[in-house]
Amino acid sequence: MKTCDIIGISDSRQQWFSPEITEVIRNGKVFSGGKRHHEIVARLLPEGAVWIDITVPLSQVFEQYQSHDHVVIFASGDPLFYGFANTVQRECPGVAMRVFPSLNSLQMLAHRMCIPYQDMHVVSLTGRDWTKLDEALINGESMIGCLTDRQKTPHAICQRMTEYGYTNYRMTVGEHLGNEDSERVSVYDEQATYGHPNCIILQKTAERIRPFGIPDAEFSLLDGREKMITKMPIRLLTLQALDLPRRHVLWDIGFCTGSISIEARLQFPHLQIEAFEVRPECKAIMHENARRFGAPGIGVHMGNFLTCCDDVAAHSTPDAVFIGGHGGHLKEIMEKVLAVMSEDGIIVMNSVKAPKVTTDSHQLWDEACSELGLRQEPPLHIQLNEHHPITILRCKR
């Protein structure tokens, strides 16, 4: 395929095209699109037209395209808005492409609702995970437009928002937008059945407080032990030491109550956070705290870090690592981290100076850094009220 025209269409069975698009269709010989697109435009195609269905695997579709010099492709809405034109650019970087957009589904829904949408924050859940919606909710975006799929349905979205306490939005659902027979726009109803395709617009109805520093007393604790949580001022200083505004992936090793992961999630929602813990009872505590404070999207991994981190490393390259617990295996943990961490990554640990502690974690840190060739940065010594002194340690390659 040397050239292609990509035409955006709505769900209407009475499509109107400009003279320029009409001419493109009239002169076309090879056409392509999804099954639904074919149903809409079949009667408009010239006699003898060849049709290539867009189905998975897409590699086979593009193999068929390569047998033709020019292909006219029909796509939904604006093909450059999370659309098929992006796929064509990726798979056929040398192709000469023209795009004729229509309104995308979220634009159509905003028009049906008669609401200005210039400030709408758009996320696509079509074939994607929850990451971008979670980030938008934590950031408290005033209006969020969501593209859905058959798994990330309005019901699934509402369930996730409710689980993490984001009930301060009104959801409007648009189904089959543009279709004269089945279009419907309605405020979300948990008893309703929604047809596909659909999209939603979330409008914030009230502010949700996002604290800068969660009070320690509000966390569920391991066996009720207050000493098993990183205290809030130390927690915030630890996040500062991790340099999180510039980081992308945080690993929290030995998360216990989840306070570091949850605080990081709320303050830096762009982060991918993977949390590790060996004590099985901490899993429920982490989930309870994450739901309580509205911190969805933290990856929770139970078991010995040295044996369970490999699977996580396959899809996650940390550039910030916090070691909250090491069980006497600090050097082995740091060695494992170095094998997967990005070149500019940073490792942080808090060392507690307690009279009854026989193993000096600061000494273990110094020895591990020396043996692994790590460069230590100046430590920060701090004591909070009557608690034992703490040293925040930081190192890089």
C-alpha atoms as a printed R data frame, in Angstrom:
    type eleno elety resid chain resno       x       y      z
1   ATOM     1    CA   MET     A     1   0.000   0.000  0.000
2   ATOM     2    CA   LYS     A     2   1.521   3.271 -1.147
3   ATOM     3    CA   THR     A     3  -1.379   5.618 -0.430
4   ATOM     4    CA   CYS     A     4  -4.588   5.503  1.571
5   ATOM     5    CA   ASP     A     5  -7.586   7.660  2.381
6   ATOM     6    CA   ILE     A     6  -9.165   7.217  5.796
7   ATOM     7    CA   ILE     A     7 -12.755   8.416  6.115
8   ATOM     8    CA   GLY     A     8 -14.344   8.945  9.504
9   ATOM     9    CA   ILE     A     9 -18.028   8.042  9.817
10  ATOM    10    CA   SER     A    10 -20.681   8.047 12.529
11  ATOM    11    CA   ASP     A    11 -23.112   5.266 13.386
12  ATOM    12    CA   SER     A    12 -25.765   6.834 11.166
13  ATOM    13    CA   ARG     A    13 -27.295   4.701  8.423
14  ATOM    14    CA   GLN     A    14 -27.825   7.909  6.405
15  ATOM    15    CA   GLN     A    15 -24.257   9.126  5.952
16  ATOM    16    CA   TRP     A    16 -23.677  12.489  4.305
17  ATOM    17    CA   PHE     A    17 -20.334  13.045  2.597
18  ATOM    18    CA   SER     A    18 -18.779  16.165  1.142
19  ATOM    19    CA   PRO     A    19 -18.184  16.269 -2.640
20  ATOM    20    CA   GLU     A    20 -14.478  15.595 -2.026
21  ATOM    21    CA   ILE     A    21 -15.176  12.426  0.009
22  ATOM    22    CA   THR     A    22 -17.852  11.325 -2.483
23  ATOM    23    CA   GLU     A    23 -15.259  11.571 -5.237
24  ATOM    24    CA   VAL     A    24 -12.770   9.493 -3.204
25  ATOM    25    CA   ILE     A    25 -15.364   6.735 -2.776
26  ATOM    26    CA   ARG     A    26 -16.452   6.869 -6.419
27  ATOM    27    CA   ASN     A    27 -12.860   6.437 -7.655
28  ATOM    28    CA   GLY     A    28 -11.901   3.793 -5.091
29  ATOM    29    CA   LYS     A    29 -11.409   0.131 -5.889
30  ATOM    30    CA   VAL     A    30 -10.251  -1.387 -2.607
31  ATOM    31    CA   PHE     A    31 -12.047  -0.532  0.645
32  ATOM    32    CA   SER     A    32 -11.611  -1.590  4.242
33  ATOM    33    CA   GLY     A    33 -13.193  -1.215  7.670
34  ATOM    34    CA   GLY     A    34 -14.884  -3.100 10.463
35  ATOM    35    CA   LYS     A    35 -18.004  -5.200 10.006
36  ATOM    36    CA   ARG     A    36 -20.199  -2.390 11.333
37  ATOM    37    CA   HIS     A    37 -18.607   0.092  8.943
38  ATOM    38    CA   HIS     A    38 -19.297  -2.245  6.016
39  ATOM    39    CA   GLU     A    39 -22.956  -2.488  6.959
40  ATOM    40    CA   ILE     A    40 -23.203   1.309  6.938
41  ATOM    41    CA   VAL     A    41 -21.386   2.094  3.662
42  ATOM    42    CA   ALA     A    42 -21.886  -1.052  1.555
43  ATOM    43    CA   ARG     A    43 -24.617   0.526 -0.581
44  ATOM    44    CA   LEU     A    44 -22.370   3.513 -1.334
45  ATOM    45    CA   LEU     A    45 -19.459   1.526 -2.762
46  ATOM    46    CA   PRO     A    46 -18.884   1.351 -6.524
47  ATOM    47    CA   GLU     A    47 -19.665  -1.818 -8.428
48  ATOM    48    CA   GLY     A    48 -16.916  -4.435 -8.204
49  ATOM    49    CA   ALA     A    49 -15.391  -2.945 -5.050
50  ATOM    50    CA   VAL     A    50 -13.057  -5.157 -3.017
51  ATOM    51    CA   TRP     A    51 -13.627  -5.116  0.773
52  ATOM    52    CA   ILE     A    52 -11.012  -6.034  3.385
53  ATOM    53    CA   ASP     A    53 -12.413  -6.651  6.870
54  ATOM    54    CA   ILE     A    54 -10.444  -5.152  9.749
55  ATOM    55    CA   THR     A    55 -10.231  -8.047 12.201
56  ATOM    56    CA   VAL     A    56  -7.597  -9.427 14.533
57  ATOM    57    CA   PRO     A    57  -4.851 -10.271 14.053
58  ATOM    58    CA   LEU     A    58  -4.192  -6.914 12.384
59  ATOM    59    CA   SER     A    59  -0.964  -8.222 10.878
60  ATOM    60    CA   GLN     A    60  -3.043 -10.195  8.372
61  ATOM    61    CA   VAL     A    61  -5.045  -7.095  7.487
62  ATOM    62    CA   PHE     A    62  -1.888  -5.131  6.688
63  ATOM    63    CA   GLU     A    63  -0.553  -8.045  4.641
64  ATOM    64    CA   GLN     A    64  -3.664  -7.732  2.472
65  ATOM    65    CA   TYR     A    65  -3.158  -3.972  2.186
66  ATOM    66    CA   GLN     A    66   0.317  -4.525  0.772
67  ATOM    67    CA   SER     A    67  -1.214  -6.228 -2.278
68  ATOM    68    CA   HIS     A    68  -2.800  -2.940 -3.370
69  ATOM    69    CA   ASP     A    69  -1.429   0.480 -4.266
70  ATOM    70    CA   HIS     A    70  -4.328   2.404 -2.725
71  ATOM    71    CA   VAL     A    71  -6.889   1.558 -0.033
72  ATOM    72    CA   VAL     A    72  -9.887   3.584  1.163
73  ATOM    73    CA   ILE     A    73 -10.456   2.873  4.866
74  ATOM    74    CA   PHE     A    74 -13.585   3.665  6.884
75  ATOM    75    CA   ALA     A    75 -13.136   4.303 10.612
76  ATOM    76    CA   SER     A    76 -15.257   5.599 13.461
77  ATOM    77    CA   GLY     A    77 -15.365   9.323 14.179
78  ATOM    78    CA   ASP     A    78 -12.009  11.041 13.909
79  ATOM    79    CA   PRO     A    79  -9.487   8.394 12.755
80  ATOM    80    CA   LEU     A    80  -6.668  10.325 14.471
81  ATOM    81    CA   PHE     A    81  -8.496  10.348 17.834
82  ATOM    82    CA   TYR     A    82  -7.489   6.989 19.373
83  ATOM    83    CA   GLY     A    83  -8.377   5.702 15.915
84  ATOM    84    CA   PHE     A    84  -7.201   3.480 13.108
85  ATOM    85    CA   ALA     A    85  -5.129   6.198 11.443
86  ATOM    86    CA   ASN     A    86  -2.668   5.924 14.330
87  ATOM    87    CA   THR     A    87  -2.339   2.194 13.664
88  ATOM    88    CA   VAL     A    88  -1.733   2.800  9.945
89  ATOM    89    CA   GLN     A    89   1.014   5.326 10.747
90  ATOM    90    CA   ARG     A    90   2.668   2.826 13.069
91  ATOM    91    CA   GLU     A    91   2.434  -0.196 10.774
92  ATOM    92    CA   CYS     A    92   3.012   1.613  7.445
93  ATOM    93    CA   PRO     A    93   5.316   4.540  8.239
94  ATOM    94    CA   GLY     A    94   6.004   5.316  4.592
95  ATOM    95    CA   VAL     A    95   2.408   5.457  3.363
96  ATOM    96    CA   ALA     A    96   0.979   8.718  1.994
97  ATOM    97    CA   MET     A    97  -2.203   9.189  3.997
98  ATOM    98    CA   ARG     A    98  -5.147  11.563  3.852
99  ATOM    99    CA   VAL     A    99  -7.676  11.744  6.707
100 ATOM   100    CA   PHE     A   100 -11.265  12.957  6.442
101 ATOM   101    CA   PRO     A   101 -12.560  13.219 10.031
102 ATOM   102    CA   SER     A   102 -16.056  13.096 11.406
103 ATOM   103    CA   LEU     A   103 -17.066  13.992 14.961
104 ATOM   104    CA   ASN     A   104 -15.696  11.526 17.480
105 ATOM   105    CA   SER     A   105 -18.131   9.871 19.889
106 ATOM   106    CA   LEU     A   106 -17.244  12.055 22.877
107 ATOM   107    CA   GLN     A   107 -17.774  15.205 20.811
108 ATOM   108    CA   MET     A   108 -21.164  13.873 19.758
109 ATOM   109    CA   LEU     A   109 -22.112  13.054 23.348
110 ATOM   110    CA   ALA     A   110 -21.085  16.540 24.518
111 ATOM   111    CA   HIS     A   111 -23.222  18.033 21.736
112 ATOM   112    CA   ARG     A   112 -26.200  15.907 22.752
113 ATOM   113    CA   MET     A   113 -25.732  17.131 26.344
114 ATOM   114    CA   CYS     A   114 -25.231  20.750 25.159
115 ATOM   115    CA   ILE     A   115 -22.129  21.175 27.317
116 ATOM   116    CA   PRO     A   116 -18.875  22.980 26.427
117 ATOM   117    CA   TYR     A   117 -16.155  20.361 26.254
118 ATOM   118    CA   GLN     A   118 -12.947  22.306 25.674
119 ATOM   119    CA   ASP     A   119 -11.717  21.368 29.158
120 ATOM   120    CA   MET     A   120 -12.690  17.701 28.954
121 ATOM   121    CA   HIS     A   121  -9.911  15.297 29.959
122 ATOM   122    CA   VAL     A   122 -10.092  12.299 27.628
123 ATOM   123    CA   VAL     A   123  -9.059   8.745 28.521
124 ATOM   124    CA   SER     A   124  -9.356   5.635 26.396
125 ATOM   125    CA   LEU     A   125 -10.183   2.349 28.086
126 ATOM   126    CA   THR     A   126 -10.561   0.570 24.749
127 ATOM   127    CA   GLY     A   127  -8.226  -2.410 25.001
128 ATOM   128    CA   ARG     A   128  -6.334  -0.621 27.779
129 ATOM   129    CA   ASP     A   129  -6.017  -0.938 31.545
130 ATOM   130    CA   TRP     A   130  -7.345   1.475 34.178
131 ATOM   131    CA   THR     A   131  -4.174   3.574 34.421
132 ATOM   132    CA   LYS     A   132  -5.313   6.780 32.744
133 ATOM   133    CA   LEU     A   133  -8.761   6.822 34.349
134 ATOM   134    CA   ASP     A   134  -7.217   6.264 37.788
135 ATOM   135    CA   GLU     A   135  -4.837   9.165 37.185
136 ATOM   136    CA   ALA     A   136  -7.652  11.475 36.058
137 ATOM   137    CA   LEU     A   137  -9.761  10.625 39.117
138 ATOM   138    CA   ILE     A   138  -6.908  11.152 41.568
139 ATOM   139    CA   ASN     A   139  -6.112  14.484 39.903
140 ATOM   140    CA   GLY     A   140  -9.760  15.481 40.330
141 ATOM   141    CA   GLU     A   141 -10.384  16.429 36.693
142 ATOM   142    CA   SER     A   142 -13.645  18.391 36.440
143 ATOM   143    CA   MET     A   143 -14.842  16.558 33.314
144 ATOM   144    CA   ILE     A   144 -13.595  13.187 32.069
145 ATOM   145    CA   GLY     A   145 -14.566  11.634 28.743
146 ATOM   146    CA   CYS     A   146 -14.110   7.853 28.568
147 ATOM   147    CA   LEU     A   147 -13.960   5.627 25.520
148 ATOM   148    CA   THR     A   148 -15.145   2.174 26.589
149 ATOM   149    CA   ASP     A   149 -15.008  -1.398 25.316
150 ATOM   150    CA   ARG     A   150 -16.856  -4.624 26.085
151 ATOM   151    CA   GLN     A   151 -14.925  -5.169 29.336
152 ATOM   152    CA   LYS     A   152 -14.538  -1.563 30.523
153 ATOM   153    CA   THR     A   153 -18.302  -0.967 30.463
154 ATOM   154    CA   PRO     A   154 -20.240   1.810 32.241
155 ATOM   155    CA   HIS     A   155 -21.074  -0.712 34.988
156 ATOM   156    CA   ALA     A   156 -17.427  -1.761 35.389
157 ATOM   157    CA   ILE     A   157 -16.302   1.882 35.471
158 ATOM   158    CA   CYS     A   158 -18.922   2.791 38.082
159 ATOM   159    CA   GLN     A   159 -17.956  -0.205 40.212
160 ATOM   160    CA   ARG     A   160 -14.283   0.788 40.220
161 ATOM   161    CA   MET     A   161 -15.043   4.421 41.008
162 ATOM   162    CA   THR     A   162 -17.344   3.416 43.859
163 ATOM   163    CA   GLU     A   163 -14.813   0.941 45.283
164 ATOM   164    CA   TYR     A   164 -12.221   3.699 45.664
165 ATOM   165    CA   GLY     A   165 -14.635   6.382 46.846
166 ATOM   166    CA   TYR     A   166 -14.945   8.461 43.689
167 ATOM   167    CA   THR     A   167 -18.683   8.944 43.986
168 ATOM   168    CA   ASN     A   168 -18.404  12.686 43.334
169 ATOM   169    CA   TYR     A   169 -19.114  12.391 39.596
170 ATOM   170    CA   ARG     A   170 -22.273  12.215 37.515
171 ATOM   171    CA   MET     A   171 -21.996   9.737 34.644
172 ATOM   172    CA   THR     A   172 -23.795  10.246 31.330
173 ATOM   173    CA   VAL     A   173 -23.772   7.375 28.831
174 ATOM   174    CA   GLY     A   174 -24.120   7.723 25.065
175 ATOM   175    CA   GLU     A   175 -25.021   4.587 23.086
176 ATOM   176    CA   HIS     A   176 -24.939   4.087 19.309
177 ATOM   177    CA   LEU     A   177 -24.415   7.802 18.789
178 ATOM   178    CA   GLY     A   178 -25.565   8.878 15.347
179 ATOM   179    CA   ASN     A   179 -27.724   5.797 14.767
180 ATOM   180    CA   GLU     A   180 -31.268   6.967 13.985
181 ATOM   181    CA   ASP     A   181 -32.844   3.805 15.403
182 ATOM   182    CA   SER     A   182 -30.858   2.993 18.549
183 ATOM   183    CA   GLU     A   183 -29.114   6.152 19.787
184 ATOM   184    CA   ARG     A   184 -29.698   6.799 23.486
185 ATOM   185    CA   VAL     A   185 -28.228   9.341 25.909
186 ATOM   186    CA   SER     A   186 -28.992   8.870 29.603
187 ATOM   187    CA   VAL     A   187 -27.694   9.455 33.109
188 ATOM   188    CA   TYR     A   188 -26.119   6.252 34.400
189 ATOM   189    CA   ASP     A   189 -28.486   3.762 36.021
190 ATOM   190    CA   GLU     A   190 -27.005   0.676 37.681
191 ATOM   191    CA   GLN     A   191 -30.111  -1.310 36.678
192 ATOM   192    CA   ALA     A   192 -29.854  -0.407 32.985
193 ATOM   193    CA   THR     A   193 -28.418  -2.482 30.147
194 ATOM   194    CA   TYR     A   194 -26.129  -0.544 27.819
195 ATOM   195    CA   GLY     A   195 -25.582  -1.337 24.167
196 ATOM   196    CA   HIS     A   196 -22.181  -1.278 22.530
197 ATOM   197    CA   PRO     A   197 -20.579   0.905 21.235
198 ATOM   198    CA   ASN     A   198 -20.957   3.480 23.972
199 ATOM   199    CA   CYS     A   199 -18.939   6.218 25.637
200 ATOM   200    CA   ILE     A   200 -19.350   8.193 28.848
201 ATOM   201    CA   ILE     A   201 -18.772  11.668 30.217
202 ATOM   202    CA   LEU     A   202 -18.079  12.109 33.937
203 ATOM   203    CA   GLN     A   203 -18.894  15.522 35.427
204 ATOM   204    CA   LYS     A   204 -17.571  16.326 38.889
205 ATOM   205    CA   THR     A   205 -20.330  17.275 41.316
206 ATOM   206    CA   ALA     A   206 -18.225  17.854 44.437
207 ATOM   207    CA   GLU     A   207 -14.581  18.171 45.434
208 ATOM   208    CA   ARG     A   208 -12.835  15.188 46.988
209 ATOM   209    CA   ILE     A   209 -10.124  16.089 49.472
210 ATOM   210    CA   ARG     A   210  -6.668  14.803 48.576
211 ATOM   211    CA   PRO     A   211  -4.455  15.362 51.629
212 ATOM   212    CA   PHE     A   212  -0.820  16.316 51.346
213 ATOM   213    CA   GLY     A   213   0.332  13.849 53.955
214 ATOM   214    CA   ILE     A   214  -2.155  11.295 55.283
215 ATOM   215    CA   PRO     A   215  -2.470  11.290 59.111
216 ATOM   216    CA   ASP     A   216  -0.937   8.114 60.543
217 ATOM   217    CA   ALA     A   217  -3.980   7.362 62.705
218 ATOM   218    CA   GLU     A   218  -6.189   6.985 59.629
219 ATOM   219    CA   PHE     A   219  -4.329   3.933 58.304
220 ATOM   220    CA   SER     A   220  -5.259   0.364 59.115
221 ATOM   221    CA   LEU     A   221  -2.167  -1.105 60.763
222 ATOM   222    CA   LEU     A   222  -0.497  -4.509 60.984
223 ATOM   223    CA   ASP     A   223  -1.725  -5.983 64.280
224 ATOM   224    CA   GLY     A   224  -2.521  -2.433 65.393
225 ATOM   225    CA   ARG     A   225   1.197  -1.682 65.840
226 ATOM   226    CA   GLU     A   226   1.874   2.023 65.286
227 ATOM   227    CA   LYS     A   227   5.604   1.413 64.924
228 ATOM   228    CA   MET     A   228   4.985  -0.590 61.743
229 ATOM   229    CA   ILE     A   229   4.118   2.497 59.676
230 ATOM   230    CA   THR     A   230   6.432   5.122 58.219
231 ATOM   231    CA   LYS     A   231   5.360   8.295 60.012
232 ATOM   232    CA   MET     A   232   3.832  10.992 57.865
233 ATOM   233    CA   PRO     A   233   6.659  13.604 57.995
234 ATOM   234    CA   ILE     A   234   9.241  10.877 57.345
235 ATOM   235    CA   ARG     A   235   7.014   9.511 54.582
236 ATOM   236    CA   LEU     A   236   6.921  12.840 52.766
237 ATOM   237    CA   LEU     A   237  10.675  13.316 53.129
238 ATOM   238    CA   THR     A   238  11.157   9.804 51.742
239 ATOM   239    CA   LEU     A   239   9.058  10.632 48.685
240 ATOM   240    CA   GLN     A   240  11.171  13.745 48.202
241 ATOM   241    CA   ALA     A   241  14.339  11.657 48.400
242 ATOM   242    CA   LEU     A   242  12.949   9.341 45.710
243 ATOM   243    CA   ASP     A   243  12.687  12.327 43.326
244 ATOM   244    CA   LEU     A   244   9.244  11.129 42.204
245 ATOM   245    CA   PRO     A   245   8.183  14.072 39.994
246 ATOM   246    CA   ARG     A   246  10.800  12.930 37.454
247 ATOM   247    CA   ARG     A   247  10.278   9.188 37.906
248 ATOM   248    CA   HIS     A   248   7.984   6.758 36.097
249 ATOM   249    CA   VAL     A   249   8.027   3.450 37.976
250 ATOM   250    CA   LEU     A   250   8.289   3.058 41.757
251 ATOM   251    CA   TRP     A   251   8.968  -0.254 43.479
252 ATOM   252    CA   ASP     A   252   8.037  -0.366 47.178
253 ATOM   253    CA   ILE     A   253   9.773  -3.372 48.752
254 ATOM   254    CA   GLY     A   254   8.299  -4.421 52.093
255 ATOM   255    CA   PHE     A   255   5.156  -2.282 51.919
256 ATOM   256    CA   CYS     A   256   3.559  -3.487 55.202
257 ATOM   257    CA   THR     A   257   0.568  -1.093 55.564
258 ATOM   258    CA   GLY     A   258   1.115   0.431 52.124
259 ATOM   259    CA   SER     A   259   1.667   3.961 53.431
260 ATOM   260    CA   ILE     A   260   4.577   4.803 51.097
261 ATOM   261    CA   SER     A   261   2.844   3.394 47.998
262 ATOM   262    CA   ILE     A   262  -0.473   5.067 48.787
263 ATOM   263    CA   GLU     A   263   1.055   8.457 49.594
264 ATOM   264    CA   ALA     A   264   3.104   8.278 46.393
265 ATOM   265    CA   ARG     A   265   0.037   7.301 44.376
266 ATOM   266    CA   LEU     A   266  -1.966  10.276 45.611
267 ATOM   267    CA   GLN     A   267   0.808  12.845 45.234
268 ATOM   268    CA   PHE     A   268   2.219  11.531 41.940
269 ATOM   269    CA   PRO     A   269  -0.614   9.729 40.119
270 ATOM   270    CA   HIS     A   270   1.421   9.452 36.917
271 ATOM   271    CA   LEU     A   271   3.577   6.775 38.583
272 ATOM   272    CA   GLN     A   272   3.332   3.062 37.975
273 ATOM   273    CA   ILE     A   273   3.691   1.597 41.458
274 ATOM   274    CA   GLU     A   274   4.563  -2.029 42.218
275 ATOM   275    CA   ALA     A   275   4.505  -3.013 45.902
276 ATOM   276    CA   PHE     A   276   6.065  -6.163 47.410
277 ATOM   277    CA   GLU     A   277   5.504  -7.825 50.785
278 ATOM   278    CA   VAL     A   278   6.295 -11.235 52.271
279 ATOM   279    CA   ARG     A   279   3.703 -11.218 55.096
280 ATOM   280    CA   PRO     A   280   0.396 -12.513 53.670
281 ATOM   281    CA   GLU     A   281  -1.759 -10.595 56.166
282 ATOM   282    CA   CYS     A   282  -0.500  -7.306 54.692
283 ATOM   283    CA   LYS     A   283  -2.328  -7.877 51.406
284 ATOM   284    CA   ALA     A   284  -5.750  -7.189 52.924
285 ATOM   285    CA   ILE     A   285  -4.351  -4.204 54.833
286 ATOM   286    CA   MET     A   286  -2.943  -2.685 51.647
287 ATOM   287    CA   HIS     A   287  -6.240  -3.107 49.767
288 ATOM   288    CA   GLU     A   288  -8.230  -1.668 52.674
289 ATOM   289    CA   ASN     A   289  -5.998   1.395 52.911
290 ATOM   290    CA   ALA     A   290  -5.894   1.903 49.136
291 ATOM   291    CA   ARG     A   291  -9.701   1.899 48.980
292 ATOM   292    CA   ARG     A   292  -9.985   4.135 52.049
293 ATOM   293    CA   PHE     A   293  -7.767   6.840 50.597
294 ATOM   294    CA   GLY     A   294  -8.787   6.522 46.940
295 ATOM   295    CA   ALA     A   295  -5.533   5.106 45.596
296 ATOM   296    CA   PRO     A   296  -6.401   2.631 42.814
297 ATOM   297    CA   GLY     A   297  -3.893   1.020 40.497
298 ATOM   298    CA   ILE     A   298  -1.131  -0.104 42.881
299 ATOM   299    CA   GLY     A   299   0.280  -3.470 41.812
300 ATOM   300    CA   VAL     A   300   0.430  -5.751 44.867
301 ATOM   301    CA   HIS     A   301   2.811  -8.736 44.854
302 ATOM   302    CA   MET     A   302   3.015 -11.174 47.742
303 ATOM   303    CA   GLY     A   303   5.940 -13.446 48.575
304 ATOM   304    CA   ASN     A   304   9.712 -13.324 48.860
305 ATOM   305    CA   PHE     A   305  10.900 -10.383 46.773
306 ATOM   306    CA   LEU     A   306  13.974 -12.259 45.577
307 ATOM   307    CA   THR     A   307  11.805 -14.878 43.877
308 ATOM   308    CA   CYS     A   308   8.678 -12.944 42.905
309 ATOM   309    CA   CYS     A   309  10.176  -9.816 41.362
310 ATOM   310    CA   ASP     A   310  11.254 -11.428 38.084
311 ATOM   311    CA   ASP     A   311   7.717 -11.651 36.716
312 ATOM   312    CA   VAL     A   312   7.108  -7.996 37.586
313 ATOM   313    CA   ALA     A   313  10.384  -6.926 35.998
314 ATOM   314    CA   ALA     A   314   9.202  -8.413 32.697
315 ATOM   315    CA   HIS     A   315   6.758  -5.490 32.304
316 ATOM   316    CA   SER     A   316   8.118  -2.922 34.751
317 ATOM   317    CA   THR     A   317  11.519  -1.217 34.800
318 ATOM   318    CA   PRO     A   318  11.834   0.722 38.060
319 ATOM   319    CA   ASP     A   319  13.632   4.048 38.187
320 ATOM   320    CA   ALA     A   320  12.823   4.627 41.879
321 ATOM   321    CA   VAL     A   321  13.040   1.927 44.563
322 ATOM   322    CA   PHE     A   322  12.171   2.199 48.254
323 ATOM   323    CA   ILE     A   323  13.321  -0.579 50.555
324 ATOM   324    CA   GLY     A   324  11.010  -0.584 53.563
325 ATOM   325    CA   GLY     A   325  12.049  -4.027 54.794
326 ATOM   326    CA   HIS     A   326  14.806  -6.448 53.921
327 ATOM   327    CA   GLY     A   327  14.729  -9.281 56.483
328 ATOM   328    CA   GLY     A   328  18.512  -9.330 56.698
329 ATOM   329    CA   HIS     A   329  18.935  -9.775 52.939
330 ATOM   330    CA   LEU     A   330  19.649  -6.163 52.028
331 ATOM   331    CA   LYS     A   331  22.620  -6.813 49.771
332 ATOM   332    CA   GLU     A   332  20.778  -9.565 47.850
333 ATOM   333    CA   ILE     A   333  17.745  -7.306 47.399
334 ATOM   334    CA   MET     A   334  19.850  -4.400 46.151
335 ATOM   335    CA   GLU     A   335  21.729  -6.706 43.808
336 ATOM   336    CA   LYS     A   336  18.412  -7.944 42.404
337 ATOM   337    CA   VAL     A   337  17.167  -4.383 42.015
338 ATOM   338    CA   LEU     A   338  20.294  -3.326 40.130
339 ATOM   339    CA   ALA     A   339  19.730  -6.098 37.604
340 ATOM   340    CA   VAL     A   340  16.404  -4.584 36.533
341 ATOM   341    CA   MET     A   341  16.568  -0.893 37.472
342 ATOM   342    CA   SER     A   342  17.077   1.800 34.833
343 ATOM   343    CA   GLU     A   343  20.550   3.313 34.520
344 ATOM   344    CA   ASP     A   344  19.501   6.572 36.192
345 ATOM   345    CA   GLY     A   345  17.490   4.830 38.905
346 ATOM   346    CA   ILE     A   346  17.639   5.683 42.588
347 ATOM   347    CA   ILE     A   347  17.366   3.518 45.739
348 ATOM   348    CA   VAL     A   348  16.181   4.891 49.087
349 ATOM   349    CA   MET     A   349  15.991   3.246 52.519
350 ATOM   350    CA   ASN     A   350  15.183   4.518 56.004
351 ATOM   351    CA   SER     A   351  17.490   3.320 58.767
352 ATOM   352    CA   VAL     A   352  16.148   3.381 62.337
353 ATOM   353    CA   LYS     A   353  18.602   3.784 65.214
354 ATOM   354    CA   ALA     A   354  16.982   1.774 67.994
355 ATOM   355    CA   PRO     A   355  18.820   0.596 71.167
356 ATOM   356    CA   LYS     A   356  17.450  -2.962 71.096
357 ATOM   357    CA   VAL     A   357  18.067  -3.575 67.406
358 ATOM   358    CA   THR     A   358  21.033  -5.920 67.020
359 ATOM   359    CA   THR     A   359  21.461  -5.519 63.263
360 ATOM   360    CA   ASP     A   360  22.565  -2.031 62.228
361 ATOM   361    CA   SER     A   361  20.733  -1.449 58.935
362 ATOM   362    CA   HIS     A   362  22.871   1.616 58.189
363 ATOM   363    CA   GLN     A   363  25.990  -0.535 58.386
364 ATOM   364    CA   LEU     A   364  24.392  -3.158 56.129
365 ATOM   365    CA   TRP     A   365  23.543  -0.382 53.683
366 ATOM   366    CA   ASP     A   366  27.106   0.957 53.682
367 ATOM   367    CA   GLU     A   367  28.544  -2.513 53.124
368 ATOM   368    CA   ALA     A   368  26.104  -3.296 50.302
369 ATOM   369    CA   CYS     A   369  26.749   0.019 48.545
370 ATOM   370    CA   SER     A   370  30.504  -0.518 48.777
371 ATOM   371    CA   GLU     A   371  30.406  -4.081 47.470
372 ATOM   372    CA   LEU     A   372  27.972  -3.238 44.641
373 ATOM   373    CA   GLY     A   373  29.837  -0.084 43.583
374 ATOM   374    CA   LEU     A   374  26.965   2.278 44.363
375 ATOM   375    CA   ARG     A   375  27.436   5.992 44.943
376 ATOM   376    CA   GLN     A   376  25.877   7.202 48.163
377 ATOM   377    CA   GLU     A   377  24.420  10.676 48.512
378 ATOM   378    CA   PRO     A   378  24.576  12.656 51.782
379 ATOM   379    CA   PRO     A   379  22.217  11.039 54.312
380 ATOM   380    CA   LEU     A   380  19.470  12.961 56.103
381 ATOM   381    CA   HIS     A   381  19.294  12.507 59.878
382 ATOM   382    CA   ILE     A   382  16.001  13.271 61.586
383 ATOM   383    CA   GLN     A   383  14.181  12.535 64.827
384 ATOM   384    CA   LEU     A   384  10.425  12.933 65.118
385 ATOM   385    CA   ASN     A   385   9.094  13.703 68.606
386 ATOM   386    CA   GLU     A   386   9.918  10.829 70.982
387 ATOM   387    CA   HIS     A   387  10.514   8.292 68.205
388 ATOM   388    CA   HIS     A   388  13.918   6.780 67.471
389 ATOM   389    CA   PRO     A   389  16.248   8.736 65.162
390 ATOM   390    CA   ILE     A   390  15.915   7.903 61.469
391 ATOM   391    CA   THR     A   391  18.427   8.293 58.658
392 ATOM   392    CA   ILE     A   392  17.129   8.579 55.099
393 ATOM   393    CA   LEU     A   393  19.698   6.891 52.861
394 ATOM   394    CA   ARG     A   394  19.942   7.312 49.106
395 ATOM   395    CA   CYS     A   395  22.212   5.849 46.458
396 ATOM   396    CA   LYS     A   396  22.669   5.614 42.695
397 ATOM   397    CA   ARG     A   397  24.908   3.680 40.339
